Amino acid sequence: MKDCLFCKIAAGEIPADKIYEDEQVVVFRDINPKAEVHLLIIPREHLAGLNELESEHDALIAHIMRLIHPIAIDQGLESGYRTIINTGKDGGQEVFHLHIHLLGGRNLPGFG
Ligand code: AMP
Ligand code: ZN
């Protein structure tokens, strides 16, 4: 999608610290990390967020979900990690291209 930051990152038009990519997914470091490890997992396909998911995306979502564990292990997060998906303005979503935050490491902040 034109003028979408994460589409441009997926296409390599804007640089990012990518740690994994395949035909469907790109994983890169958040530019403003909230934890020792803070990655963003995005589909290459432009989907604004969870509210845009349809049954045609089921295989993509399963692929993304099953990627989280090996990526966490690759990042040294054997003892645990947190995943967050912000949805919509009131959900704190700032970039309207679906992404999963993968956070881990010491001093993971709590909620509230
Ligand atoms: P959200 O609030 O869930 O939409 O999260 C958007 C995230 O994207 C924030 O954590 C930002 O720090 C991150 N972000 C914004 N621009 C970039 C960028 N150019 N490269 C990497 N991460 C970014
Ligand atoms: Zn996009």
PDB file of N, CA and C and ligand atoms in Angstrom, residues 5-6 9 14-16 28-32 34 38 40 86 92-96 99 101, ligand 1:
ATOM      1  N   LEU A   5       4.266   2.887   6.106  1.00  0.00           N
ATOM      2  CA  LEU A   5       5.639   2.724   6.581  1.00  0.00           C
ATOM      3  C   LEU A   5       6.077   1.257   6.571  1.00  0.00           C
ATOM      4  N   PHE A   6       5.227   0.379   7.089  1.00  0.00           N
ATOM      5  CA  PHE A   6       5.651  -1.017   7.213  1.00  0.00           C
ATOM      6  C   PHE A   6       5.633  -1.734   5.856  1.00  0.00           C
ATOM      7  N   ILE A   9       9.005  -0.821   4.607  1.00  0.00           N
ATOM      8  CA  ILE A   9      10.042  -1.622   5.263  1.00  0.00           C
ATOM      9  C   ILE A   9      10.056  -3.031   4.666  1.00  0.00           C
ATOM     10  N   ILE A  14      12.507   1.384   2.882  1.00  0.00           N
ATOM     11  CA  ILE A  14      12.955   2.112   4.075  1.00  0.00           C
ATOM     12  C   ILE A  14      13.775   1.109   4.879  1.00  0.00           C
ATOM     13  N   PRO A  15      14.971   1.524   5.351  1.00  0.00           N
ATOM     14  CA  PRO A  15      15.811   0.563   6.062  1.00  0.00           C
ATOM     15  C   PRO A  15      15.223   0.166   7.420  1.00  0.00           C
ATOM     16  N   ALA A  16      15.491  -1.053   7.808  1.00  0.00           N
ATOM     17  CA  ALA A  16      15.108  -1.542   9.133  1.00  0.00           C
ATOM     18  C   ALA A  16      16.097  -2.633   9.502  1.00  0.00           C
ATOM     19  N   PHE A  28      11.550  -7.373  12.255  1.00  0.00           N
ATOM     20  CA  PHE A  28      12.619  -6.376  12.402  1.00  0.00           C
ATOM     21  C   PHE A  28      12.549  -5.767  13.798  1.00  0.00           C
ATOM     22  N   ARG A  29      13.648  -5.113  14.184  1.00  0.00           N
ATOM     23  CA  ARG A  29      13.717  -4.509  15.520  1.00  0.00           C
ATOM     24  C   ARG A  29      12.927  -3.202  15.556  1.00  0.00           C
ATOM     25  N   ASP A  30      12.185  -3.025  16.645  1.00  0.00           N
ATOM     26  CA  ASP A  30      11.457  -1.770  16.851  1.00  0.00           C
ATOM     27  C   ASP A  30      12.474  -0.640  17.009  1.00  0.00           C
ATOM     28  N   ILE A  31      12.207   0.489  16.372  1.00  0.00           N
ATOM     29  CA  ILE A  31      13.139   1.622  16.378  1.00  0.00           C
ATOM     30  C   ILE A  31      13.205   2.291  17.748  1.00  0.00           C
ATOM     31  N   ASN A  32      12.189   2.073  18.568  1.00  0.00           N
ATOM     32  CA  ASN A  32      12.119   2.677  19.904  1.00  0.00           C
ATOM     33  C   ASN A  32      11.838   1.575  20.926  1.00  0.00           C
ATOM     34  N   LYS A  34      11.141  -1.007  23.798  1.00  0.00           N
ATOM     35  CA  LYS A  34      10.596  -0.906  25.158  1.00  0.00           C
ATOM     36  C   LYS A  34      11.129  -2.030  26.051  1.00  0.00           C
ATOM     37  N   HIS A  38      12.956  -6.182  21.405  1.00  0.00           N
ATOM     38  CA  HIS A  38      11.658  -5.656  20.996  1.00  0.00           C
ATOM     39  C   HIS A  38      11.600  -5.747  19.476  1.00  0.00           C
ATOM     40  N   LEU A  40       9.204  -6.463  15.846  1.00  0.00           N
ATOM     41  CA  LEU A  40       7.898  -6.331  15.215  1.00  0.00           C
ATOM     42  C   LEU A  40       7.795  -7.393  14.134  1.00  0.00           C
ATOM     43  N   ASN A  86      -1.628  -4.098  19.256  1.00  0.00           N
ATOM     44  CA  ASN A  86      -2.468  -2.927  19.505  1.00  0.00           C
ATOM     45  C   ASN A  86      -3.428  -2.768  18.330  1.00  0.00           C
ATOM     46  N   GLY A  92      -4.091   2.004  21.139  1.00  0.00           N
ATOM     47  CA  GLY A  92      -2.695   2.436  21.105  1.00  0.00           C
ATOM     48  C   GLY A  92      -1.993   2.139  19.800  1.00  0.00           C
ATOM     49  N   GLN A  93      -2.754   1.800  18.748  1.00  0.00           N
ATOM     50  CA  GLN A  93      -2.106   1.502  17.463  1.00  0.00           C
ATOM     51  C   GLN A  93      -1.683   2.797  16.785  1.00  0.00           C
ATOM     52  N   GLU A  94      -0.408   2.858  16.411  1.00  0.00           N
ATOM     53  CA  GLU A  94       0.129   4.048  15.746  1.00  0.00           C
ATOM     54  C   GLU A  94       0.439   3.795  14.279  1.00  0.00           C
ATOM     55  N   VAL A  95       0.805   2.569  13.974  1.00  0.00           N
ATOM     56  CA  VAL A  95       1.109   2.209  12.585  1.00  0.00           C
ATOM     57  C   VAL A  95       0.023   1.236  12.125  1.00  0.00           C
ATOM     58  N   PHE A  96      -0.717   1.638  11.088  1.00  0.00           N
ATOM     59  CA  PHE A  96      -1.880   0.857  10.675  1.00  0.00           C
ATOM     60  C   PHE A  96      -1.526  -0.145   9.590  1.00  0.00           C
ATOM     61  N   HIS A  99       0.816  -5.674  13.039  1.00  0.00           N
ATOM     62  CA  HIS A  99       2.109  -6.089  13.576  1.00  0.00           C
ATOM     63  C   HIS A  99       1.948  -6.664  14.966  1.00  0.00           C
ATOM     64  N   HIS A 101       4.035  -7.141  18.406  1.00  0.00           N
ATOM     65  CA  HIS A 101       5.223  -6.788  19.188  1.00  0.00           C
ATOM     66  C   HIS A 101       5.680  -8.056  19.912  1.00  0.00           C
TER      67      HIS A 101
HETATM   68  P1  AMP B   1       1.907   0.443  17.550  1.00  0.00           P
HETATM   69  O1  AMP B   1       1.767   1.535  18.576  1.00  0.00           O
HETATM   70  O2  AMP B   1       1.457  -0.898  18.054  1.00  0.00           O
HETATM   71  O3  AMP B   1       1.278   0.824  16.223  1.00  0.00           O
HETATM   72  O4  AMP B   1       3.448   0.249  17.326  1.00  0.00           O
HETATM   73  C1  AMP B   1       4.179   0.874  16.322  1.00  0.00           C
HETATM   74  C2  AMP B   1       5.618   0.601  16.633  1.00  0.00           C
HETATM   75  O5  AMP B   1       6.363   0.861  15.468  1.00  0.00           O
HETATM   76  C3  AMP B   1       6.193   1.472  17.760  1.00  0.00           C
HETATM   77  O6  AMP B   1       6.677   0.634  18.808  1.00  0.00           O
HETATM   78  C4  AMP B   1       7.324   2.233  17.064  1.00  0.00           C
HETATM   79  O7  AMP B   1       8.453   2.408  17.887  1.00  0.00           O
HETATM   80  C5  AMP B   1       7.617   1.340  15.870  1.00  0.00           C
HETATM   81  N1  AMP B   1       8.201   2.013  14.718  1.00  0.00           N
HETATM   82  C6  AMP B   1       7.792   3.182  14.146  1.00  0.00           C
HETATM   83  N2  AMP B   1       8.554   3.472  13.086  1.00  0.00           N
HETATM   84  C7  AMP B   1       9.469   2.469  12.968  1.00  0.00           C
HETATM   85  C8  AMP B   1      10.538   2.206  12.064  1.00  0.00           C
HETATM   86  N3  AMP B   1      10.843   3.043  11.033  1.00  0.00           N
HETATM   87  N4  AMP B   1      11.283   1.084  12.257  1.00  0.00           N
HETATM   88  C9  AMP B   1      11.003   0.261  13.276  1.00  0.00           C
HETATM   89  N5  AMP B   1       9.994   0.439  14.158  1.00  0.00           N
HETATM   90  C10 AMP B   1       9.245   1.543  14.011  1.00  0.00           C
END
